[in-house]
Short mmCIF file of C-alpha atoms in Angstrom, two decimals:
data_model
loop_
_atom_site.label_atom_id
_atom_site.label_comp_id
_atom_site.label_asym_id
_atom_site.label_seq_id
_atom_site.Cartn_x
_atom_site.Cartn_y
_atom_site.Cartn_z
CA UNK O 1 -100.60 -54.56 21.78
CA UNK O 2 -102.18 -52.19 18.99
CA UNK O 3 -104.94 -50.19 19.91
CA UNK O 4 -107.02 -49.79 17.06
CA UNK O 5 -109.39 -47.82 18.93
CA UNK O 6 -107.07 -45.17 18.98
CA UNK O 7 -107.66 -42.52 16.46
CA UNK O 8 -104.94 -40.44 16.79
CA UNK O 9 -102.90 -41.54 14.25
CA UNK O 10 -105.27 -40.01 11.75
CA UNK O 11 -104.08 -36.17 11.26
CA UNK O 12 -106.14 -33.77 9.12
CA UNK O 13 -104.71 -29.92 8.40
CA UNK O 14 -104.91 -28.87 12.08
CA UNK O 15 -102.65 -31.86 13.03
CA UNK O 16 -99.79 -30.85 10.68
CA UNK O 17 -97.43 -29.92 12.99
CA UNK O 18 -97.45 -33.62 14.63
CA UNK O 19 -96.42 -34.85 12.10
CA UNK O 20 -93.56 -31.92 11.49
CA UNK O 21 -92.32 -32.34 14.71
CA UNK O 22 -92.05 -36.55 13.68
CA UNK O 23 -90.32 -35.77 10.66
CA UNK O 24 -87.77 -33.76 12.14
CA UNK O 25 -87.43 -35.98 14.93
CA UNK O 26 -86.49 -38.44 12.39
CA UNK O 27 -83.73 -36.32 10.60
CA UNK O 28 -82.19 -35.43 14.15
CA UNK O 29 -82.01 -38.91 14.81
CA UNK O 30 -80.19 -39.34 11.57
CA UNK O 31 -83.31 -41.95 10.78
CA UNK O 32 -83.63 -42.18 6.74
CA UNK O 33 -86.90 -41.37 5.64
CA UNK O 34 -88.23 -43.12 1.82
CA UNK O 35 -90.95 -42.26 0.10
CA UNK O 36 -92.75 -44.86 -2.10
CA UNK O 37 -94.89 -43.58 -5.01
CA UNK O 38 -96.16 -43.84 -8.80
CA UNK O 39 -95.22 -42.06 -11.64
CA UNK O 40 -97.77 -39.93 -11.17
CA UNK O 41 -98.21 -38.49 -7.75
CA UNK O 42 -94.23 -38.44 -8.29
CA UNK O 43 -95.27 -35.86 -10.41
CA UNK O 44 -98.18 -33.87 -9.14
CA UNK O 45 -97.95 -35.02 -5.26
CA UNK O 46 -94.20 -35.08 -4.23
CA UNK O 47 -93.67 -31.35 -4.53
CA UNK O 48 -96.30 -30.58 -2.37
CA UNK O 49 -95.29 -32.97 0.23
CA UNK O 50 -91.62 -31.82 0.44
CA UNK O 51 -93.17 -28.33 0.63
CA UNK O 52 -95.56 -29.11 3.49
CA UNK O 53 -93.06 -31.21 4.48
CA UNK O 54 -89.11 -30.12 4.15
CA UNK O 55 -87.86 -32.90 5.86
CA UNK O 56 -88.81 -35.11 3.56
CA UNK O 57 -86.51 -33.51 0.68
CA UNK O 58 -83.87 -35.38 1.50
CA UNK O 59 -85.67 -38.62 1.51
CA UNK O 60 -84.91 -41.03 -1.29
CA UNK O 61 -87.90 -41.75 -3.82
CA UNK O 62 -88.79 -45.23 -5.50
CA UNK O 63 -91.54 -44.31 -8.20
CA UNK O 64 -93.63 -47.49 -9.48
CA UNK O 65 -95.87 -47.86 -12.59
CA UNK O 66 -99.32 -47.03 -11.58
CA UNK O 67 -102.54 -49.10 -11.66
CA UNK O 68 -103.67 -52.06 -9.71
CA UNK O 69 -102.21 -54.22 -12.35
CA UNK O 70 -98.65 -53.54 -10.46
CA UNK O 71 -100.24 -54.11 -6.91
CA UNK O 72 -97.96 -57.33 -6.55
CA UNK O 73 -95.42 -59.17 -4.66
CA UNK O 74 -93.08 -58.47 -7.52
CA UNK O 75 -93.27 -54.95 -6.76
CA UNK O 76 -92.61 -55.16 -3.56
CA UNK O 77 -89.49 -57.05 -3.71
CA UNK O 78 -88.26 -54.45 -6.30
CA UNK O 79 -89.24 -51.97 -3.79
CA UNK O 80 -87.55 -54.34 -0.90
CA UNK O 81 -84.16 -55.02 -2.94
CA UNK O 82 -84.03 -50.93 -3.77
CA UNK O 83 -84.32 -50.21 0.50
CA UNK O 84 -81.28 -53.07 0.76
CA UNK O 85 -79.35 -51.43 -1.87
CA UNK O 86 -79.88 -48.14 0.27
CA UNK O 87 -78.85 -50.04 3.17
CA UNK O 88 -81.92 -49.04 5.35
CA UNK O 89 -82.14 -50.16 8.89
CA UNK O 90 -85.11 -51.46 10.93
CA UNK O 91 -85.17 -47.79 12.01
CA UNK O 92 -86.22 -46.49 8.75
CA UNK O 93 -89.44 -44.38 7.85
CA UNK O 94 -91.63 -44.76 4.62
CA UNK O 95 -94.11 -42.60 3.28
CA UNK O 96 -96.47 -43.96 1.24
CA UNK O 97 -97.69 -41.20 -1.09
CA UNK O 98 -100.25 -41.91 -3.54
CA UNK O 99 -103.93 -43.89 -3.88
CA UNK O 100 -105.14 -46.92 -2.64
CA UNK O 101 -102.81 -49.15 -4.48
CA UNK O 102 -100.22 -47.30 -3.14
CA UNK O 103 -101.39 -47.37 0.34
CA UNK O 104 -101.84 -51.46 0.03
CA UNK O 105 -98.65 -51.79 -1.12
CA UNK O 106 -96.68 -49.63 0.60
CA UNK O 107 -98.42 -50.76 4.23
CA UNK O 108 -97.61 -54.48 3.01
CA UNK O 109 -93.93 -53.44 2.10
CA UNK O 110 -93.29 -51.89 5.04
CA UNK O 111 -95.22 -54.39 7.66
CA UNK O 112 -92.71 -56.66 6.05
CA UNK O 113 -89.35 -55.43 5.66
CA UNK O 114 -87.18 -56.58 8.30
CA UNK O 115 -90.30 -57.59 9.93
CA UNK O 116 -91.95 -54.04 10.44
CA UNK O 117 -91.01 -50.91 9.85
CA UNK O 118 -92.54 -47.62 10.28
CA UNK O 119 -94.80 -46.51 8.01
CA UNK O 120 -97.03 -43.22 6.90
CA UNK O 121 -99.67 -42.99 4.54
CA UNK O 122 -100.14 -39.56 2.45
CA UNK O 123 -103.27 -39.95 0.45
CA UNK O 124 -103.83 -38.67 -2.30
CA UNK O 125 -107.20 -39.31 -3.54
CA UNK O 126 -110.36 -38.80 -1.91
CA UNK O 127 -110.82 -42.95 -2.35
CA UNK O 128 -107.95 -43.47 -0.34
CA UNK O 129 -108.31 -40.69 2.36
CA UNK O 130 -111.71 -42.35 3.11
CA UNK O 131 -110.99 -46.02 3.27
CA UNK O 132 -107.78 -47.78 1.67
CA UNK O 133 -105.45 -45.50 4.30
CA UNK O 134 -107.61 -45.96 7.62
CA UNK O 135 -107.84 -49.26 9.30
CA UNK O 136 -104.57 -50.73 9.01
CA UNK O 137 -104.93 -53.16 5.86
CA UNK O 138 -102.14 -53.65 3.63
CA UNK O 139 -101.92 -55.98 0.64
CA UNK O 140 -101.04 -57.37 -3.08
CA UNK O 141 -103.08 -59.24 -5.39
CA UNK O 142 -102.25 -62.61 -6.81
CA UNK O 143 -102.62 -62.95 -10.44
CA UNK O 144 -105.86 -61.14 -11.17
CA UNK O 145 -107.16 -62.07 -7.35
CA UNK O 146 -107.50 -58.79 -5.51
CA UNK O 147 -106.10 -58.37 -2.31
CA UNK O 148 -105.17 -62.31 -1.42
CA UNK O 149 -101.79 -61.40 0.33
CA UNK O 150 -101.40 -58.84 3.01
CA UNK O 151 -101.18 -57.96 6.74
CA UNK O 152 -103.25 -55.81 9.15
CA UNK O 153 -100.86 -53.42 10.74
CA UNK O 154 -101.50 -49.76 11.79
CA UNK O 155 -99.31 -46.75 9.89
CA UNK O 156 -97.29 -44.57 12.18
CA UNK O 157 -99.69 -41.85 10.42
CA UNK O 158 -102.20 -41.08 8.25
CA UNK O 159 -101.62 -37.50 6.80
CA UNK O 160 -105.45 -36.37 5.28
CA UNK O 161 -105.28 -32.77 3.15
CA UNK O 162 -107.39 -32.13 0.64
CA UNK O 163 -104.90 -30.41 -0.68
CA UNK O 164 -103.52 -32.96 -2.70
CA UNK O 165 -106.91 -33.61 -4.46
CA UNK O 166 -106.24 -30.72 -6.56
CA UNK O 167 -104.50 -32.41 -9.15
CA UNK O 168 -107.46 -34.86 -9.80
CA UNK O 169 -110.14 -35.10 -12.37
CA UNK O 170 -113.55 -34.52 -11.34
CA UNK O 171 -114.41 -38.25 -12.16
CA UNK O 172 -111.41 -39.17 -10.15
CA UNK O 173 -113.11 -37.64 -7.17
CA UNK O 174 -116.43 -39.00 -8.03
CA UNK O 175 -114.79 -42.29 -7.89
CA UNK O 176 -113.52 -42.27 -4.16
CA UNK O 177 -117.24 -40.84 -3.25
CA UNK O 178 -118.35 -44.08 -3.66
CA UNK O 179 -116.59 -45.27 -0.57
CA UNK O 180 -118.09 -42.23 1.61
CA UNK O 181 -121.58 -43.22 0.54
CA UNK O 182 -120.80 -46.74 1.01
CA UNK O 183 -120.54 -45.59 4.61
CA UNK O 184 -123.17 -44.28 4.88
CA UNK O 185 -125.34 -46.50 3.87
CA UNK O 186 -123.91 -48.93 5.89
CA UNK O 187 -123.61 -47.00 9.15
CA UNK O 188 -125.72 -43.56 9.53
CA UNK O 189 -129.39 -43.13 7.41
CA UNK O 190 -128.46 -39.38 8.12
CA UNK O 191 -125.34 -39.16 6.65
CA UNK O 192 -126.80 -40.51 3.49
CA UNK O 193 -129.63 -38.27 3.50
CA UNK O 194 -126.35 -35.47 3.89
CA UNK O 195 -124.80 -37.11 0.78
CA UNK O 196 -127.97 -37.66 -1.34
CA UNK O 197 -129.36 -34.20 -1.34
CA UNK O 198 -125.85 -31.97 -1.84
CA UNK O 199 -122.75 -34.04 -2.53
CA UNK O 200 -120.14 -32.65 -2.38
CA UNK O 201 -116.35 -34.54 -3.85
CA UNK O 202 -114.25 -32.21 -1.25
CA UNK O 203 -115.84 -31.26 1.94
CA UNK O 204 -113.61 -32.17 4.72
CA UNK O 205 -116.20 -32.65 7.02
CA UNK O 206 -117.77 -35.60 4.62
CA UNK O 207 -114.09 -36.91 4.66
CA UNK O 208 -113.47 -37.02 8.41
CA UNK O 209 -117.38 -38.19 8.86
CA UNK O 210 -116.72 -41.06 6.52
CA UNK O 211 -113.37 -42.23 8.18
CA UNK O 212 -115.02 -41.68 11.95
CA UNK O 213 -117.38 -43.85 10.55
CA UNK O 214 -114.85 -46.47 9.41
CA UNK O 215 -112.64 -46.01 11.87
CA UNK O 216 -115.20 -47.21 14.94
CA UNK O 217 -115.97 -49.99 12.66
CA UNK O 218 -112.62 -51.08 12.61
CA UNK O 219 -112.12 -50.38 16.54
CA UNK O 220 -114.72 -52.66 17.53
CA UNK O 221 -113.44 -55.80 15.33
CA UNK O 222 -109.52 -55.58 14.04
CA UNK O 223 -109.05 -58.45 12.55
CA UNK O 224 -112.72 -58.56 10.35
CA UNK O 225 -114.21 -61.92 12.73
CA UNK O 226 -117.46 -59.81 12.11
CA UNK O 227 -118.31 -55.93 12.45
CA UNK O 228 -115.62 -55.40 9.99
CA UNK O 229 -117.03 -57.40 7.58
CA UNK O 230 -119.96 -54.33 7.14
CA UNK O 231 -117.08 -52.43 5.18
CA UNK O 232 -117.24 -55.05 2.70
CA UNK O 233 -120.93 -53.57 1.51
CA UNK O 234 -120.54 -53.23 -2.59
CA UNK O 235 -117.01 -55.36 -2.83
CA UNK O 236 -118.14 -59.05 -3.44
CA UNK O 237 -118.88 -57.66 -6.53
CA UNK O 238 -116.99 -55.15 -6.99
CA UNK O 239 -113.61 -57.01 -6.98
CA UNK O 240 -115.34 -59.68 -8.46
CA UNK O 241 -115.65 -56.71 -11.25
CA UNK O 242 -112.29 -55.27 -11.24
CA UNK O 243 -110.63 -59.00 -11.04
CA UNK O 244 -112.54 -60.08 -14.26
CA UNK O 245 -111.72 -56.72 -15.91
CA UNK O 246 -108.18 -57.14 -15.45
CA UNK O 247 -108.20 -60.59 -16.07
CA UNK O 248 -109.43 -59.65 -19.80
CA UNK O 249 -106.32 -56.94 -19.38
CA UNK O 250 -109.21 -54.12 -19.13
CA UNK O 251 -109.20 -51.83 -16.20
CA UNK O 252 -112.47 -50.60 -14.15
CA UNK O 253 -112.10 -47.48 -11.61
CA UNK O 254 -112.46 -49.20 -7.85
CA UNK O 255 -114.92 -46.32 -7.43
CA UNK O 256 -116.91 -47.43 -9.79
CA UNK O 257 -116.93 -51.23 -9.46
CA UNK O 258 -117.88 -50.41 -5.76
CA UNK O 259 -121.37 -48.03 -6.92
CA UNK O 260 -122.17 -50.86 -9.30
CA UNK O 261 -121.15 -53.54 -6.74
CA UNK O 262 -123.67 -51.46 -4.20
CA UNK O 263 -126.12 -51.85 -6.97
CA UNK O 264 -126.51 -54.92 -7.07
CA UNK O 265 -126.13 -56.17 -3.21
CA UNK O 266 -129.19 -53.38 -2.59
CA UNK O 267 -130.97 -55.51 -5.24
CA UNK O 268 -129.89 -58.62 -3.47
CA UNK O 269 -131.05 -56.86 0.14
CA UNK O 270 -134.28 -56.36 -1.57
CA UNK O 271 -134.70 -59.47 -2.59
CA UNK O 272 -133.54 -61.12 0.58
CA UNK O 273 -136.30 -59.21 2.06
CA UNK O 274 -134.07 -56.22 3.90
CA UNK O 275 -134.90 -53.25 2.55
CA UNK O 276 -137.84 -51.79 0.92
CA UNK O 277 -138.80 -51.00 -2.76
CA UNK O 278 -138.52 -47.43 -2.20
CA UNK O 279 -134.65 -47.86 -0.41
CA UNK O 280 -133.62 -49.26 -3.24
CA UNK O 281 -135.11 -47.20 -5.25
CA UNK O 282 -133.67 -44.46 -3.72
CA UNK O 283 -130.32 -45.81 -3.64
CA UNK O 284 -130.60 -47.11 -7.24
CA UNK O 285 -131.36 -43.36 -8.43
CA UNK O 286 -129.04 -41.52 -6.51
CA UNK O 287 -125.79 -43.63 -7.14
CA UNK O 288 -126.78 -43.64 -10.97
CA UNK O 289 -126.96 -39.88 -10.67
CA UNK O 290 -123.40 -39.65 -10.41
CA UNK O 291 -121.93 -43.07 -11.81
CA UNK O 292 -122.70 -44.30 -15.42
CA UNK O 293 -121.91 -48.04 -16.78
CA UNK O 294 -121.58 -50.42 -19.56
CA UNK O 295 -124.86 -52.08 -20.69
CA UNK O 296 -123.00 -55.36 -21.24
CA UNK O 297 -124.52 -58.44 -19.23
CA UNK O 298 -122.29 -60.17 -17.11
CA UNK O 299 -123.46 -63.27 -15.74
CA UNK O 300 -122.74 -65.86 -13.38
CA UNK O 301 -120.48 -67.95 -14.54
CA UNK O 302 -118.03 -64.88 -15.85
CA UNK O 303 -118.14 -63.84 -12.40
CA UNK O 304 -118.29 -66.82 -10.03
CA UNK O 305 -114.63 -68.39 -9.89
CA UNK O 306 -113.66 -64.55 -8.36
CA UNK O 307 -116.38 -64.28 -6.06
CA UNK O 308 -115.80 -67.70 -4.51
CA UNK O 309 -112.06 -66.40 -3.41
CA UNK O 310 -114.06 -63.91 -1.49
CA UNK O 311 -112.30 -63.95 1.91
CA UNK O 312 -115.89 -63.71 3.69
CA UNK O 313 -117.23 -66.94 2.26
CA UNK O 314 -117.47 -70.00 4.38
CA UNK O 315 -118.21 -73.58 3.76
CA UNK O 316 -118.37 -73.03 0.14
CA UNK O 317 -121.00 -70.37 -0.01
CA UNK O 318 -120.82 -66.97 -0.98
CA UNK O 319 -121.35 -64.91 1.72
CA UNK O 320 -122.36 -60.79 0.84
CA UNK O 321 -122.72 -57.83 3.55
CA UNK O 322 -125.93 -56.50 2.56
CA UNK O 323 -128.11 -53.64 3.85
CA UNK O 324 -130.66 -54.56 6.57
CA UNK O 325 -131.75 -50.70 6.43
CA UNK O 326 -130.81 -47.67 5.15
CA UNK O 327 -127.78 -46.74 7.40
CA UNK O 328 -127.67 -50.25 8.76
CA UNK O 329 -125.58 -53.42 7.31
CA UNK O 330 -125.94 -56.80 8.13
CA UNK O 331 -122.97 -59.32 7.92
CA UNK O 332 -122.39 -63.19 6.78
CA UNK O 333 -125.65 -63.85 4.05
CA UNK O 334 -125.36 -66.42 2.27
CA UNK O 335 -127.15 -65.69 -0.82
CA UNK O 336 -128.01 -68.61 -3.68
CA UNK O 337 -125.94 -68.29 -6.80
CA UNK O 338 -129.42 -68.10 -8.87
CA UNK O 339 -129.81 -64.98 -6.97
CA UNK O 340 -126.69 -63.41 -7.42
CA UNK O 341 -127.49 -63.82 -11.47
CA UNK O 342 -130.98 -62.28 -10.97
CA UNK O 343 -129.34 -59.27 -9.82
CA UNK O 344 -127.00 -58.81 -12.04
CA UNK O 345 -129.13 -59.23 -14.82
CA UNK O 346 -131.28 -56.46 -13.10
CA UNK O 347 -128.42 -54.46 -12.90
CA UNK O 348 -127.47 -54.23 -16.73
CA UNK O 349 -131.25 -53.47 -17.22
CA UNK O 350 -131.45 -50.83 -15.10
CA UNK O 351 -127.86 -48.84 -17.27
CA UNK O 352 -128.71 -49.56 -21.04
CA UNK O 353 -128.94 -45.58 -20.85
CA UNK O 354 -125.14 -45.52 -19.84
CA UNK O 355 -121.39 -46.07 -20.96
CA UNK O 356 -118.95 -47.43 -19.29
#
């Protein structure tokens, strides 16, 4: 049986050498390592990782296009037919080096392939480190449905160094903050004070703060039946956001669908009679501090058919995690589709000042 309450998987810098002493466990065993990653951290990431990691030099490489767009069954069965052709065994590794979609992917490939193999994520943005490589989810969209296919298995490792954040932009790293404050808000009022007054897109001890905080989350409830579900704070609509972008073949940052997404279900804790004006005031000023969007209206109806795939709804209502308190989520509302439009027409009125 998994325990999920065991951290210990999760290595920062001063847990390198567990992971060394893995690797080259591995290549004395004559077990072949792969390494699954985009074009990009291909580029800018691999290097690094063979040079933390020499062991891993010898590992083959199968690079994919990047983007959630390619987050799909059909790339993982190129990725499963390129590990046949390379005749790997049930006792092969992969490292999953890259972003969230990476992560997803990679953890579904691997929970998969000759039904489970081991598995290591290397993040490599700040989004990822926090939340897409902690907690054992793994998973492909369908069409433009995000994340409707997957398992829930643990990696071998996770590998966190913000090392590998280097090669980012600084709104690539504002991006993945949303997911730090989004545990904040859901989980410690102090932490969120922390955040609010000095952020900060590369302090490790945010980082490991944000994935204690997800990481006893996910300890207490696996398999999202309820606790889990507080994670989902900001993601009704911001896949909702994402799936309609990329249904109209445009692309939103997850980042920043989850700030707007965090928006809006504040407004909607507000109005459900949660949280205060001043919280969401508060919130409301200090996430637009950082993120700036579009001032186009999106209503309902444009939004609706994604929502409703929402794996938290139940008996045909749209359920939202929504904020009970500063630092404190509450799980399972059911909130009327007239109010889900108030809010996101109070949404686009409160960024006219902004572009996307």
């Amino acid at each position: 049986m998994i325990d999920f309450a065991d951290s210990s998987y999760i290595l920062t810098g001063i847990k390198k050498q567990q992971l060394i002493d893995f690797l080259q466990d591995c290549n004395n065993q004559m077990r072949k390592i792969f390494v699954l990653c985009d074009t990009n951290t291909q580029q800018h990431c691999l290097p690094l990782l063979q040079t933390k990691f020499p062991q891993t030099k010898s590992a083959s490489v199968f690079s994919v296009n990047p983007g959630e767009s390619f987050k799909t069954i059909e790339t993982a069965t190129a990725f499963w037919k390129f590990l046949l052709q390379q005749q790997a065994d049930k006792h092969i590794v992969v490292i999953n080096l890259g972003g969230g979609v990476i992560t997803d992917l990679g953890g579904f490939a691997a929970s998969l392939f000759k039904r489970g193999v081991d598995f290591i994520h290397v993040p490599t943005t700040l989004l990822a480190m926090v939340d897409a490589a902690v907690g054992g989810k793994n998973g492909v969209n369908i069409d433009s449905y995000k994340n409707q296919s997957g398992t829930i298995v643990l990696p071998k490792y996770v590998y966190v160094d913000t090392d590998f954040l280097e090669s980012l932009q600084h709104d690539e790293k504002v991006n993945g903050y949303a997911e730090i404050i989004k545990h904040a808000l859901i989980a410690d009022n102090q932490f969120y004070k922390e955040l609010s007054e000095k952020p900060n897109f590369e302090a490790l001890q945010s980082i490991e703060k944000a994935i204690s905080i997800k990481q006893q989350i996910v300890a207490t409830d696996p398999f999202e039946k309820k606790e889990r579900k507080l994670l989902n704070f900001g993601h009704t609509v911001a896949h909702a956001l994402e799936s309609f972008y990329q249904s109209h073949q445009q692309c939103i940052f997850h980042g920043r669908a989850v700030a707007a997404g965090m928006l809006v279900e504040s407004y909607l804790s507000r109005k459900m009679g949660f949280i205060s004006d001043d919280e969401l005031n508060h919130i409301t000023e200090f996430i637009q501090s950082l993120f700036a969007f579009d001032d186009k209206v999106l209503h309902v109806e444009e939004l609706l058919p994604f929502m409703m795939a929402d794996k938290k709804n139940k008996q045909g209502q749209i359920r939202f995690t929504l904020l009970e308190a500063i630092g404190k989520g509450i799980v399972d509302v059911a909130v009327p589709i007239g109010d889900i439009e108030e809010a996101l027409v109070w949404f686009s009125k409160q960024n006219t000042r902004y572009g996307l």
